[in-house]
Tab-separated table of C-alpha atoms in Angstrom:
chain	number	residue	atom	x	y	z
U	592	SER	CA	0.000	0.000	0.000
U	593	GLN	CA	1.147	3.522	-0.653
U	594	GLN	CA	2.361	5.542	2.310
U	595	GLY	CA	1.955	8.892	0.650
U	596	GLU	CA	-1.135	10.294	-0.942
U	597	GLU	CA	-0.878	13.400	-3.035
U	598	ASP	CA	-3.396	16.051	-3.711
U	599	PRO	CA	-4.374	17.195	-6.238
U	600	GLN	CA	-3.743	14.455	-8.780
U	601	ALA	CA	-3.488	17.087	-11.500
U	602	LEU	CA	-2.956	20.840	-11.447
U	603	SER	CA	-2.990	23.283	-14.346
U	604	ILE	CA	-1.870	26.889	-13.886
U	605	GLN	CA	-0.569	29.844	-15.876
U	606	GLU	CA	3.055	30.841	-16.000
U	607	GLY	CA	3.909	33.158	-13.139
U	608	GLU	CA	1.338	31.693	-10.767
U	609	ASN	CA	2.227	29.673	-7.698
U	610	ALA	CA	1.630	25.917	-7.547
U	611	THR	CA	0.890	24.091	-4.321
U	612	MET	CA	0.889	20.319	-3.967
U	613	ASN	CA	0.072	18.380	-0.828
U	614	CYS	CA	1.187	15.028	0.497
U	615	SER	CA	-0.247	13.032	3.381
U	616	TYR	CA	1.271	9.960	4.959
U	617	LYS	CA	0.334	7.426	7.583
U	618	THR	CA	3.265	6.423	9.776
U	619	SER	CA	6.055	8.146	11.667
U	620	ILE	CA	8.784	9.295	9.353
U	621	ASN	CA	12.448	10.165	9.494
U	622	ASN	CA	12.208	12.547	6.554
U	623	LEU	CA	10.075	13.442	3.568
U	624	GLN	CA	11.400	14.155	0.102
U	625	TRP	CA	10.017	15.645	-3.063
U	626	TYR	CA	11.000	14.483	-6.530
U	627	ARG	CA	10.208	15.707	-10.026
U	628	GLN	CA	9.745	13.526	-13.056
U	629	ASN	CA	9.598	14.950	-16.550
U	630	SER	CA	7.590	12.951	-19.041
U	631	GLY	CA	9.418	9.762	-20.000
U	632	ARG	CA	12.387	10.506	-17.762
U	633	GLY	CA	13.675	9.330	-14.399
U	634	LEU	CA	13.136	11.054	-11.102
U	635	VAL	CA	15.136	14.024	-9.937
U	636	HIS	CA	15.492	14.791	-6.260
U	637	LEU	CA	14.274	18.280	-5.355
U	638	ILE	CA	14.330	18.754	-1.615
U	639	LEU	CA	14.384	16.867	1.672
U	640	ILE	CA	12.824	17.937	4.943
U	641	ARG	CA	13.550	16.122	8.182
U	642	SER	CA	10.956	15.258	10.779
U	643	ASN	CA	12.269	17.921	13.166
U	644	GLU	CA	12.004	20.658	10.527
U	645	ARG	CA	8.845	22.586	9.759
U	646	GLU	CA	9.809	24.550	6.655
U	647	LYS	CA	12.572	24.522	4.103
U	648	HIS	CA	13.393	26.660	1.083
U	649	SER	CA	15.393	25.934	-2.039
U	650	GLY	CA	15.258	28.553	-4.769
U	651	ARG	CA	11.628	28.809	-5.871
U	652	LEU	CA	10.665	25.785	-3.812
U	653	ARG	CA	9.189	25.927	-0.345
U	654	VAL	CA	8.364	22.775	1.570
U	655	THR	CA	6.455	22.552	4.820
U	656	LEU	CA	6.031	19.575	7.094
U	657	ASP	CA	3.393	19.115	9.781
U	658	THR	CA	4.140	15.883	11.613
U	659	SER	CA	1.058	16.254	13.834
U	660	LYS	CA	-1.147	16.158	10.739
U	661	LYS	CA	1.201	13.818	8.881
U	662	SER	CA	1.226	16.110	5.892
U	663	SER	CA	3.589	18.131	3.731
U	664	SER	CA	3.182	20.725	1.034
U	665	LEU	CA	5.382	21.765	-1.861
U	666	LEU	CA	5.029	25.315	-3.132
U	667	ILE	CA	6.589	26.356	-6.420
U	668	THR	CA	6.567	30.121	-6.754
U	669	ALA	CA	6.527	32.093	-9.998
U	670	SER	CA	6.057	28.944	-12.033
U	671	ARG	CA	7.544	28.481	-15.481
U	672	ALA	CA	6.562	26.273	-18.399
U	673	ALA	CA	9.689	24.231	-17.652
U	674	ASP	CA	8.183	23.289	-14.268
U	675	THR	CA	5.645	21.117	-16.102
U	676	ALA	CA	6.243	17.631	-14.700
U	677	SER	CA	4.959	15.082	-12.223
U	678	TYR	CA	5.879	15.712	-8.598
U	679	PHE	CA	6.181	12.919	-6.073
U	680	CYS	CA	6.558	12.927	-2.332
U	681	ALA	CA	8.501	10.097	-0.751
U	682	THR	CA	8.756	9.237	2.901
U	683	LYS	CA	11.505	7.540	4.766
U	684	GLU	CA	9.824	5.789	7.659
U	685	GLU	CA	11.531	5.550	11.010
U	686	THR	CA	11.617	1.760	10.852
U	687	SER	CA	12.332	1.237	7.154
U	688	GLY	CA	16.076	1.803	6.989
U	689	SER	CA	16.881	3.375	3.640
U	690	ARG	CA	13.668	2.463	1.926
U	691	LEU	CA	11.562	5.236	0.478
U	692	THR	CA	7.826	4.973	-0.044
U	693	PHE	CA	6.424	7.077	-2.852
U	694	GLY	CA	3.069	8.690	-3.378
U	695	GLU	CA	1.184	8.544	-6.660
U	696	GLY	CA	2.246	11.991	-7.741
U	697	THR	CA	0.728	15.285	-8.862
U	698	GLN	CA	0.827	16.151	-12.556
U	699	LEU	CA	1.587	19.859	-12.859
U	700	THR	CA	1.016	21.670	-16.140
U	701	VAL	CA	2.218	25.248	-16.442
U	702	ASN	CA	0.724	26.979	-19.452
U	703	PRO	CA	2.779	29.702	-21.156
D	867	ASN	CA	30.432	10.195	-13.830
D	868	ALA	CA	27.671	8.543	-15.806
D	869	GLY	CA	25.559	8.264	-12.640
D	870	VAL	CA	22.964	5.487	-12.701
D	871	THR	CA	22.581	3.734	-16.050
D	872	GLN	CA	19.939	1.231	-17.094
D	873	THR	CA	19.700	-1.049	-20.081
D	874	PRO	CA	17.726	-1.673	-22.134
D	875	LYS	CA	15.549	1.441	-22.466
D	876	PHE	CA	12.695	-0.550	-24.001
D	877	GLN	CA	11.889	-4.264	-24.067
D	878	VAL	CA	9.008	-6.378	-25.305
D	879	LEU	CA	8.680	-9.920	-23.982
D	880	LYS	CA	6.273	-12.757	-24.471
D	881	THR	CA	4.603	-14.364	-21.477
D	882	GLY	CA	6.936	-16.914	-19.918
D	883	GLN	CA	10.147	-15.468	-21.283
D	884	SER	CA	12.944	-14.494	-18.946
D	885	MET	CA	15.198	-11.480	-19.032
D	886	THR	CA	17.518	-9.352	-16.957
D	887	LEU	CA	17.257	-5.609	-16.548
D	888	GLN	CA	20.671	-4.131	-16.007
D	889	CYS	CA	21.505	-1.337	-13.585
D	890	ALA	CA	24.936	0.104	-12.928
D	891	GLN	CA	26.282	3.073	-11.023
D	892	ASP	CA	29.770	4.530	-11.022
D	893	MET	CA	29.461	6.593	-7.846
D	894	ASN	CA	30.594	3.845	-5.451
D	895	HIS	CA	27.169	3.882	-3.816
D	896	GLU	CA	26.448	1.166	-1.285
D	897	TYR	CA	22.649	1.292	-1.489
D	898	MET	CA	20.778	0.329	-4.652
D	899	SER	CA	17.141	-0.394	-5.287
D	900	TRP	CA	14.593	-1.276	-7.954
D	901	TYR	CA	11.160	0.283	-8.314
D	902	ARG	CA	8.324	-0.237	-10.713
D	903	GLN	CA	6.050	2.582	-11.761
D	904	ASP	CA	2.494	1.893	-12.840
D	905	PRO	CA	-0.236	4.413	-13.690
D	906	GLY	CA	-2.117	5.465	-10.581
D	907	MET	CA	0.158	3.413	-8.319
D	908	GLY	CA	3.188	5.612	-7.898
D	909	LEU	CA	6.560	3.999	-7.396
D	910	ARG	CA	6.696	0.670	-5.587
D	911	LEU	CA	9.861	-0.860	-4.214
D	912	ILE	CA	10.702	-4.319	-5.603
D	913	HIS	CA	14.079	-5.213	-4.079
D	914	TYR	CA	16.941	-3.327	-2.540
D	915	SER	CA	20.535	-3.863	-1.489
D	916	VAL	CA	22.529	-2.147	1.239
D	917	GLY	CA	25.843	-3.423	-0.074
D	918	ALA	CA	27.559	-6.059	-2.173
D	919	GLY	CA	26.321	-9.516	-1.251
D	920	ILE	CA	23.257	-8.223	0.615
D	921	THR	CA	19.747	-7.997	-0.824
D	922	ASP	CA	16.280	-7.725	0.659
D	923	GLN	CA	12.693	-7.694	-0.516
D	924	GLY	CA	10.643	-4.573	-0.962
D	925	GLU	CA	6.920	-4.070	-1.284
D	926	VAL	CA	6.331	-6.120	-4.460
D	927	PRO	CA	9.123	-8.725	-4.804
D	928	ASN	CA	7.169	-11.637	-6.269
D	929	GLY	CA	8.284	-12.651	-9.751
D	930	TYR	CA	11.624	-10.852	-9.474
D	931	ASN	CA	15.099	-11.898	-8.376
D	932	VAL	CA	18.130	-9.754	-7.673
D	933	SER	CA	21.768	-10.246	-6.836
D	934	ARG	CA	24.541	-7.851	-5.859
D	935	SER	CA	27.909	-9.424	-6.614
D	936	THR	CA	29.636	-6.060	-7.069
D	937	THR	CA	29.104	-2.575	-5.687
D	938	GLU	CA	28.482	-1.213	-9.177
D	939	ASP	CA	25.856	-3.603	-10.550
D	940	PHE	CA	22.379	-4.552	-9.380
D	941	PRO	CA	20.563	-6.598	-12.052
D	942	LEU	CA	16.853	-7.399	-11.815
D	943	ARG	CA	15.761	-10.749	-13.207
D	944	LEU	CA	12.328	-11.728	-14.415
D	945	LEU	CA	12.281	-15.525	-14.402
D	946	SER	CA	8.965	-16.040	-16.223
D	947	ALA	CA	7.475	-12.796	-17.440
D	948	ALA	CA	3.765	-12.141	-16.962
D	949	PRO	CA	1.565	-9.377	-18.428
D	950	SER	CA	1.190	-7.992	-14.883
D	951	GLN	CA	4.876	-7.120	-15.018
D	952	THR	CA	4.314	-4.640	-17.812
D	953	SER	CA	5.623	-1.456	-16.251
D	954	VAL	CA	8.397	1.111	-16.182
D	955	TYR	CA	11.291	0.011	-14.012
D	956	PHE	CA	13.614	2.417	-12.259
D	957	CYS	CA	16.891	1.676	-10.548
D	958	ALA	CA	18.180	4.038	-7.875
D	959	SER	CA	21.263	4.338	-5.725
D	960	SER	CA	22.453	6.326	-2.739
D	961	PRO	CA	25.850	6.617	-1.066
D	962	SER	CA	24.954	4.455	1.911
D	963	ALA	CA	22.063	2.862	3.701
D	964	GLY	CA	21.737	5.905	5.915
D	965	THR	CA	21.880	8.509	3.153
D	966	ASP	CA	18.642	10.164	2.330
D	967	THR	CA	18.862	11.243	-1.305
D	968	GLN	CA	18.523	8.657	-4.023
D	969	TYR	CA	19.752	9.025	-7.571
D	970	PHE	CA	17.546	7.491	-10.237
D	971	GLY	CA	18.323	5.934	-13.592
D	972	PRO	CA	16.357	6.846	-16.731
D	973	GLY	CA	14.122	3.779	-16.557
D	974	THR	CA	13.337	0.679	-18.624
D	975	ARG	CA	9.922	0.409	-20.239
D	976	LEU	CA	8.896	-3.252	-20.303
D	977	THR	CA	5.904	-4.685	-22.120
D	978	VAL	CA	4.894	-8.310	-21.614
D	979	LEU	CA	2.499	-9.661	-24.217
């Protein structure tokens, strides 16, 4: 079963707008990561947030983590057409060693 | 560095055939893993390895075998392919079992008829 569930499944916005994607999970985690996947390509790691962190920034990316609600959000500010991709959250559970559990992803389309 | 490489990029098999998906990394990473990606299912872990000679099962291991005789290579074997194994397969590696970021290969698209 999937640990992470992402919301929405698909998101379409205009260039320049902000995009927000959410991820919920079920068990205690060590960290949560976000990945991007362009169509037909492999995954690219974007950002990692640890369980004792609440917010993290990387360029135009902002990630929040609420361990009490078991949820995370990824905000992409000032979106560009090149941000069009699928975005996945992945959790590293406290008891899973190095294993990551992925959500089903959010398909983001940024229209020029 | 080439990073994580996978071969082949595409493969079509008939039911019952066997094949090996190759994965190699040149970053001296200890941890390697295989995932399959199906529409609406996200990525699911098949098998993983925390070092040469050590492998373990993931979420969906049935129908797949792995071995890790070297640090660099982590092949995934399908002993008797089934249509349910039609999927995109990704190999990933990370520096060690405790390292958080994984590096992914480009994927192998497998179709089983």
